[in-house]
CSV table of C-alpha atoms in Angstrom, one decimal:
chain,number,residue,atom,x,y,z
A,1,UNK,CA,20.4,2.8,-11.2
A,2,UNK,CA,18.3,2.8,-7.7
A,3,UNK,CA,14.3,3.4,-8.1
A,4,UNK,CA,12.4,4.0,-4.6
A,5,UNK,CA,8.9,3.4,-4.6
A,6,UNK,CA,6.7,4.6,-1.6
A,7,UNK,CA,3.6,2.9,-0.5
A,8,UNK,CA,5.1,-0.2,-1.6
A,9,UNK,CA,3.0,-1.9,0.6
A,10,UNK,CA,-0.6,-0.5,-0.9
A,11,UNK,CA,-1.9,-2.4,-3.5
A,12,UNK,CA,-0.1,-0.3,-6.7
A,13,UNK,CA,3.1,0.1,-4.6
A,14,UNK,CA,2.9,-4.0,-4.7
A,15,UNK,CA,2.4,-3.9,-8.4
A,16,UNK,CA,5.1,-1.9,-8.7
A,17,UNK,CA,7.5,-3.7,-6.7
A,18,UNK,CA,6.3,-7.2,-8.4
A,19,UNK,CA,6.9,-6.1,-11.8
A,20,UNK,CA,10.4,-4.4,-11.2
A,21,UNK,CA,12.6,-5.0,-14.2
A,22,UNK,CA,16.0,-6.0,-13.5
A,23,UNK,CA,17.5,-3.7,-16.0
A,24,UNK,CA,16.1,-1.3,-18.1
A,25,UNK,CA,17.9,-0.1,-21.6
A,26,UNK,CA,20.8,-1.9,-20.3
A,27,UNK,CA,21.2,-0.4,-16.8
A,28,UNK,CA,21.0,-2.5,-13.8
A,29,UNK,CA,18.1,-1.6,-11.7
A,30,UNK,CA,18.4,-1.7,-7.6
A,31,UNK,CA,14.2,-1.0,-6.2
A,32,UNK,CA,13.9,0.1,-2.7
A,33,UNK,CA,10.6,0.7,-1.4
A,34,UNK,CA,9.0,2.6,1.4
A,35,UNK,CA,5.8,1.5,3.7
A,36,UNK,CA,3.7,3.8,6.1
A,37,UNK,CA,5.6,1.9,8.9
A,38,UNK,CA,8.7,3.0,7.3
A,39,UNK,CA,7.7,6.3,6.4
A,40,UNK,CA,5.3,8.8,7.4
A,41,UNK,CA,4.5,11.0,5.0
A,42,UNK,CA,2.9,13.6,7.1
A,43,UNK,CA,6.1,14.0,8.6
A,44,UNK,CA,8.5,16.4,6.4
A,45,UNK,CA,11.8,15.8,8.5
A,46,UNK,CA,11.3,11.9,7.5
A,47,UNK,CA,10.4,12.6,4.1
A,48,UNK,CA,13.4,14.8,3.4
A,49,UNK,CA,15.6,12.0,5.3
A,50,UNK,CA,14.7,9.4,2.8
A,51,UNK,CA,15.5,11.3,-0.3
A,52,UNK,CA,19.2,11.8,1.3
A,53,UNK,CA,19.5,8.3,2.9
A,54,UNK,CA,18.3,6.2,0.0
A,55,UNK,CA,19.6,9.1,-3.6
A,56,UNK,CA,17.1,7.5,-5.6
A,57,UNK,CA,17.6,8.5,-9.4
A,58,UNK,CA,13.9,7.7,-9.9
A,59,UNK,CA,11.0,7.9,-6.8
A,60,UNK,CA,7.7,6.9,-8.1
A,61,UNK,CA,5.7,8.1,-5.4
A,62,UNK,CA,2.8,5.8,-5.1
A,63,UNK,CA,1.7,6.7,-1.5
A,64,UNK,CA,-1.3,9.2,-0.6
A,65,UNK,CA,-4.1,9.5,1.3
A,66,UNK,CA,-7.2,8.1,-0.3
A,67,UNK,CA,-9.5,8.2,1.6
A,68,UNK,CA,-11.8,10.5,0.1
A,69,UNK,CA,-15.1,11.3,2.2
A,70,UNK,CA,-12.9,11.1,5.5
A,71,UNK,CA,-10.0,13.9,4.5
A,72,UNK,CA,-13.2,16.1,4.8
A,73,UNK,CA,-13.0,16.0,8.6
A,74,UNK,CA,-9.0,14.9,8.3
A,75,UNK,CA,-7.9,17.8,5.9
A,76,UNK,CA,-4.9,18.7,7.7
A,77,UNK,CA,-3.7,15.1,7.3
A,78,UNK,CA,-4.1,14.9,3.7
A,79,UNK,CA,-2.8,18.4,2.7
A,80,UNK,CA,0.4,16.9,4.7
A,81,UNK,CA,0.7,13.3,3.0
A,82,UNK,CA,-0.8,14.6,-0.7
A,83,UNK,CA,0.7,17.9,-0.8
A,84,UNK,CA,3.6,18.5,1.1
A,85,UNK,CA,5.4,15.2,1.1
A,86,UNK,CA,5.9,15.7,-2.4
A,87,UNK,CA,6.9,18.9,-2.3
A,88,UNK,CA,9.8,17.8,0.0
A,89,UNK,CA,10.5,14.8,-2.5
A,90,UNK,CA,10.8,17.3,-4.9
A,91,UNK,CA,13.1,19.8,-3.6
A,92,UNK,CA,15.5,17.0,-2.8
A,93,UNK,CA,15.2,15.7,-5.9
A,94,UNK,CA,16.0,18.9,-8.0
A,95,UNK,CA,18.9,19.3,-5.3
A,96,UNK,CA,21.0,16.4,-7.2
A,97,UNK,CA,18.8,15.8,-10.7
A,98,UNK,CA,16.7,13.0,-9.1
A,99,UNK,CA,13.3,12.1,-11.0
A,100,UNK,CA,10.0,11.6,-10.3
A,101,UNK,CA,6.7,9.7,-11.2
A,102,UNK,CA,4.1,11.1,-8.8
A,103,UNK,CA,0.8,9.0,-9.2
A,104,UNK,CA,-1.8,11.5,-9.0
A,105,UNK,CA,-5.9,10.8,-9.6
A,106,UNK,CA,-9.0,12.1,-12.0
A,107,UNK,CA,-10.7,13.9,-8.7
A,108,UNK,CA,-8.2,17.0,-9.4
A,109,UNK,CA,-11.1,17.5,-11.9
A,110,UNK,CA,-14.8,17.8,-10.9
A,111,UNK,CA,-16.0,15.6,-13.5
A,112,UNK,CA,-18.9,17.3,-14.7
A,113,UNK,CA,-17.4,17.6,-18.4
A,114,UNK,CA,-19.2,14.6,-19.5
A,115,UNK,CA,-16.1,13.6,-22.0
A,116,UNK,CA,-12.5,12.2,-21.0
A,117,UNK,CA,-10.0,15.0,-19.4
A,118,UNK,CA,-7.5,16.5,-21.2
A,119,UNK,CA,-3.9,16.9,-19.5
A,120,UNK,CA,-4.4,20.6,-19.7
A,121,UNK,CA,-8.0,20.9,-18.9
A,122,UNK,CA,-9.0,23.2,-16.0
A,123,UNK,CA,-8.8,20.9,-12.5
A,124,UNK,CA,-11.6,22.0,-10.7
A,125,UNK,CA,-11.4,19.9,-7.4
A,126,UNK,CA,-14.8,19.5,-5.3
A,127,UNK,CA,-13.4,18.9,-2.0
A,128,UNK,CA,-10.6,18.4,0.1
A,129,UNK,CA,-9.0,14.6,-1.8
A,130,UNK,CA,-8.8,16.7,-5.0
A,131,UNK,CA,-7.5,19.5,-3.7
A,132,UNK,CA,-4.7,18.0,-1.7
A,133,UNK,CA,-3.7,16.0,-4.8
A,134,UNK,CA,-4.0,19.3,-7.2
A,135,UNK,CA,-1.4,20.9,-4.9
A,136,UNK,CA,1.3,18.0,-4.9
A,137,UNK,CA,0.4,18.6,-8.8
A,138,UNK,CA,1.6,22.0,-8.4
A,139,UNK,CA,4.1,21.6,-6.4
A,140,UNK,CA,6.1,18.9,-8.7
A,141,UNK,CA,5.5,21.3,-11.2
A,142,UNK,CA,7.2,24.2,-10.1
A,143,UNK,CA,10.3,22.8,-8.7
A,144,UNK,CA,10.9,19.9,-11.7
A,145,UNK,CA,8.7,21.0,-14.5
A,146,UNK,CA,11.1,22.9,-16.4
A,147,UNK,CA,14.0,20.5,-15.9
A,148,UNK,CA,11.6,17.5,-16.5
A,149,UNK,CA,12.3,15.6,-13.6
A,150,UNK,CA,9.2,15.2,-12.7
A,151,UNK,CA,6.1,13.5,-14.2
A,152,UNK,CA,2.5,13.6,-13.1
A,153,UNK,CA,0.3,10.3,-13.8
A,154,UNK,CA,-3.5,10.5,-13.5
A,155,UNK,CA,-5.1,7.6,-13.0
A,156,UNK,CA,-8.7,6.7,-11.8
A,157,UNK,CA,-10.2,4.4,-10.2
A,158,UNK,CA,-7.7,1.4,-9.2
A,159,UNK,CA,-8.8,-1.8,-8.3
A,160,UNK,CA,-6.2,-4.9,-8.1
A,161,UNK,CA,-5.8,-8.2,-6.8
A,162,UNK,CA,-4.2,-7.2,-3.7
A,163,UNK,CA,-5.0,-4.0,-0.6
A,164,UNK,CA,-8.1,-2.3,-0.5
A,165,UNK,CA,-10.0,-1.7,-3.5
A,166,UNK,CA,-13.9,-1.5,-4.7
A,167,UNK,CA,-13.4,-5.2,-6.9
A,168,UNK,CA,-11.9,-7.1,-3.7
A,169,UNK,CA,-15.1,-5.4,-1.3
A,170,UNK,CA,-17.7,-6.2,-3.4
A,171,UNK,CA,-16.5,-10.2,-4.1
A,172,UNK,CA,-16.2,-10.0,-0.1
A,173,UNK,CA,-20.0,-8.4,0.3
A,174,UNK,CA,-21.5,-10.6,-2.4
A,175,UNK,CA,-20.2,-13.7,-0.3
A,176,UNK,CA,-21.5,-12.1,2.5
A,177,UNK,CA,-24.6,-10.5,1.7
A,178,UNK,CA,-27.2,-11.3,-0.9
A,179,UNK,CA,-28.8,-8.1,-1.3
A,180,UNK,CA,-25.9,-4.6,-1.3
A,181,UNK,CA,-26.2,-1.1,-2.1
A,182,UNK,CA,-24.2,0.8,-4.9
A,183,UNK,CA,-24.1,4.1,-5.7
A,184,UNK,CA,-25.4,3.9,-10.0
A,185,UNK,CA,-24.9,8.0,-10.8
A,186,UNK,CA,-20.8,8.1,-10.8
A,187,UNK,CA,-19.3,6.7,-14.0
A,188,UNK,CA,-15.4,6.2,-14.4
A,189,UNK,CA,-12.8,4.2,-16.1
A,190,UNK,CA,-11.7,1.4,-13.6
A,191,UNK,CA,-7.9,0.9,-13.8
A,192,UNK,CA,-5.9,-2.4,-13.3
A,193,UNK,CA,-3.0,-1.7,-11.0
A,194,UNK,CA,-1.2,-4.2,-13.2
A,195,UNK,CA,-1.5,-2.3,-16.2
A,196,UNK,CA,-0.9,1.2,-14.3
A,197,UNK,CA,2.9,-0.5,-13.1
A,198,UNK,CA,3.6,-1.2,-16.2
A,199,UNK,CA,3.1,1.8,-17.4
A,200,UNK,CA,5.2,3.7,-14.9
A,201,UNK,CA,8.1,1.0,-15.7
A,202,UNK,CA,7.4,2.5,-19.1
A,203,UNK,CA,7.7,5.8,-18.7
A,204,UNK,CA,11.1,5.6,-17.0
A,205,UNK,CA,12.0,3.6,-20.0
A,206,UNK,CA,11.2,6.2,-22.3
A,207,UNK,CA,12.9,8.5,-20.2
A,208,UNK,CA,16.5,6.8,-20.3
A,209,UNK,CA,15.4,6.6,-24.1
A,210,UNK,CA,15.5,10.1,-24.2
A,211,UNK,CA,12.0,9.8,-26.2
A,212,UNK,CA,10.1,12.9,-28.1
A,213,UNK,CA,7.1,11.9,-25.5
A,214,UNK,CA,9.5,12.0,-22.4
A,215,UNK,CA,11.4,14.9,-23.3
A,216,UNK,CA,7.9,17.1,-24.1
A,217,UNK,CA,5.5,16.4,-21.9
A,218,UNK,CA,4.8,16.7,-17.7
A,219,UNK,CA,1.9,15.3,-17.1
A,220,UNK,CA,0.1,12.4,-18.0
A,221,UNK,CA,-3.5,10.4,-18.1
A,222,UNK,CA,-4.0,6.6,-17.8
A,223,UNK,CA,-7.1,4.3,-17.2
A,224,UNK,CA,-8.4,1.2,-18.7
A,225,UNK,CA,-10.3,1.3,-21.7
A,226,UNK,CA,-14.4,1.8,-20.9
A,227,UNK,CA,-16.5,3.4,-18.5
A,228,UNK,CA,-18.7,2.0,-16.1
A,229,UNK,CA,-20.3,2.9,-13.2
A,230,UNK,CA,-19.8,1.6,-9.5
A,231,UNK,CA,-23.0,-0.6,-10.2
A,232,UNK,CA,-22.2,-2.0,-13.2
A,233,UNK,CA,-18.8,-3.2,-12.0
A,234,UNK,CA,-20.2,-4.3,-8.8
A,235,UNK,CA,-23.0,-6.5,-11.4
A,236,UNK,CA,-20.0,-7.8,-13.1
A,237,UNK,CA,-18.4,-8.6,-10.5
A,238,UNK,CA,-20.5,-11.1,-9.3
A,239,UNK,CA,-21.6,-12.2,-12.4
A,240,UNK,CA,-18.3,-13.2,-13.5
A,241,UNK,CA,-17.0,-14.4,-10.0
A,242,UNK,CA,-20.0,-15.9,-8.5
């Protein structure tokens, strides 16, 4: 069985690609991965090329853009890369009964409920990250819902040892600086991207398992356990570090 992971050069793609099983439920597994260099997601022609080049029987797409504040000015660019690449992974997908694990985020929502998100709550994105990522949502779901090719994994806020990440920044800037700013009023659940890989490895497990879980449901939450805000990680951070 061939898996294809793209943005196997950010820091979950690596996590990913680190903690590829060699088999899974007996089946040999062959993981091919994808890097910016090697594809551009804004580009449709490449993304469709990919699908029919590599036949993947699983794509965990682990490449967006993230960068939240900037898709305000750079919109078209992340409706391109967060929206319509995987609508192109999709269609070729559904073509010969390819899957999917598309990585998507807790900004689909607008986080005012002031509780943990339900699967099925209503997204309300605030701006143009969210947005972008609620279509690629929509998009998956249309063309592989019904079949259940397609899965949707919300995560939140991902820090790891490896790429660019909030953890890795602030043990740079505590080095660097001995007074820094963090923002104290936006609470989350920050997510290893150890523990995120291994639970994509275990979805497609459960899938070949042909489990209740699989077989029922599309979409799907994961975080770490607890809530902090940017401040308290960044104070345990260096109090556990430094």
């Amino acid at each position: 069985m061939k898996l294809m992971i793209t943005g196997v050069k950010g820091q979950l793609g690596k996590a990913l690609f680190a903690m590829a099983p060699k088999e899974i439920e007996g089946e040999e597994i062959e993981t091919v991965g994808t890097s910016r260099t090697e594809l551009d997601l804004s580009d449709k022609d490449a993304c469709r090329s990919a699908i029919r080049i590599y036949q993947p029987d699983f794509l965990i797409n682990a490449a967006a853009y993230t960068a939240v504040d900037k898709a305000e000015e750079d919109s078209d660019l992340a409706f391109k890369i967060n929206a319509e690449a995987p609508k192109v992974f999709a269609k070729e997908l559904k073509d010969y009964g390819g899957k999917m694990i598309h990585i998507s985020t807790d900004f689909v929502f607008s986080g005012k409920k002031g509780k943990p998100y339900k699967v099925n709550d209503l997204r309300e994105p605030l701006g143009i990250y969210g947005s972008s990522k609620a279509l690629g949502e929509d998009s998956i779901q249309e063309i592989l819902g019904a079949s259940k090719l397609g899965k949707v994994l919300r995560t939140s806020w991902l820090i790891g040892p490896t790429g660019k990440n909030f953890a890795l920044t602030m043990l740079r800037l505590h080095k660097e600086q001995s007074k820094i700013s963090v923002m104290e009023d936006q609470i989350g659940s920050p997510t290893s991207t150890l523990s995120l890989a291994e639970v994509c490895w275990r979805l497609i497990e459960l899938d070949l398992q042909k489990s209740p879980l699989s077989q029922s449901a599309n979409i799907f939450h994961w975080s770490d356990a607890g809530v902090a805000s940017w401040y308290d990680l960044a104070v345990a951070i260096k109090e556990i570090t430094l």
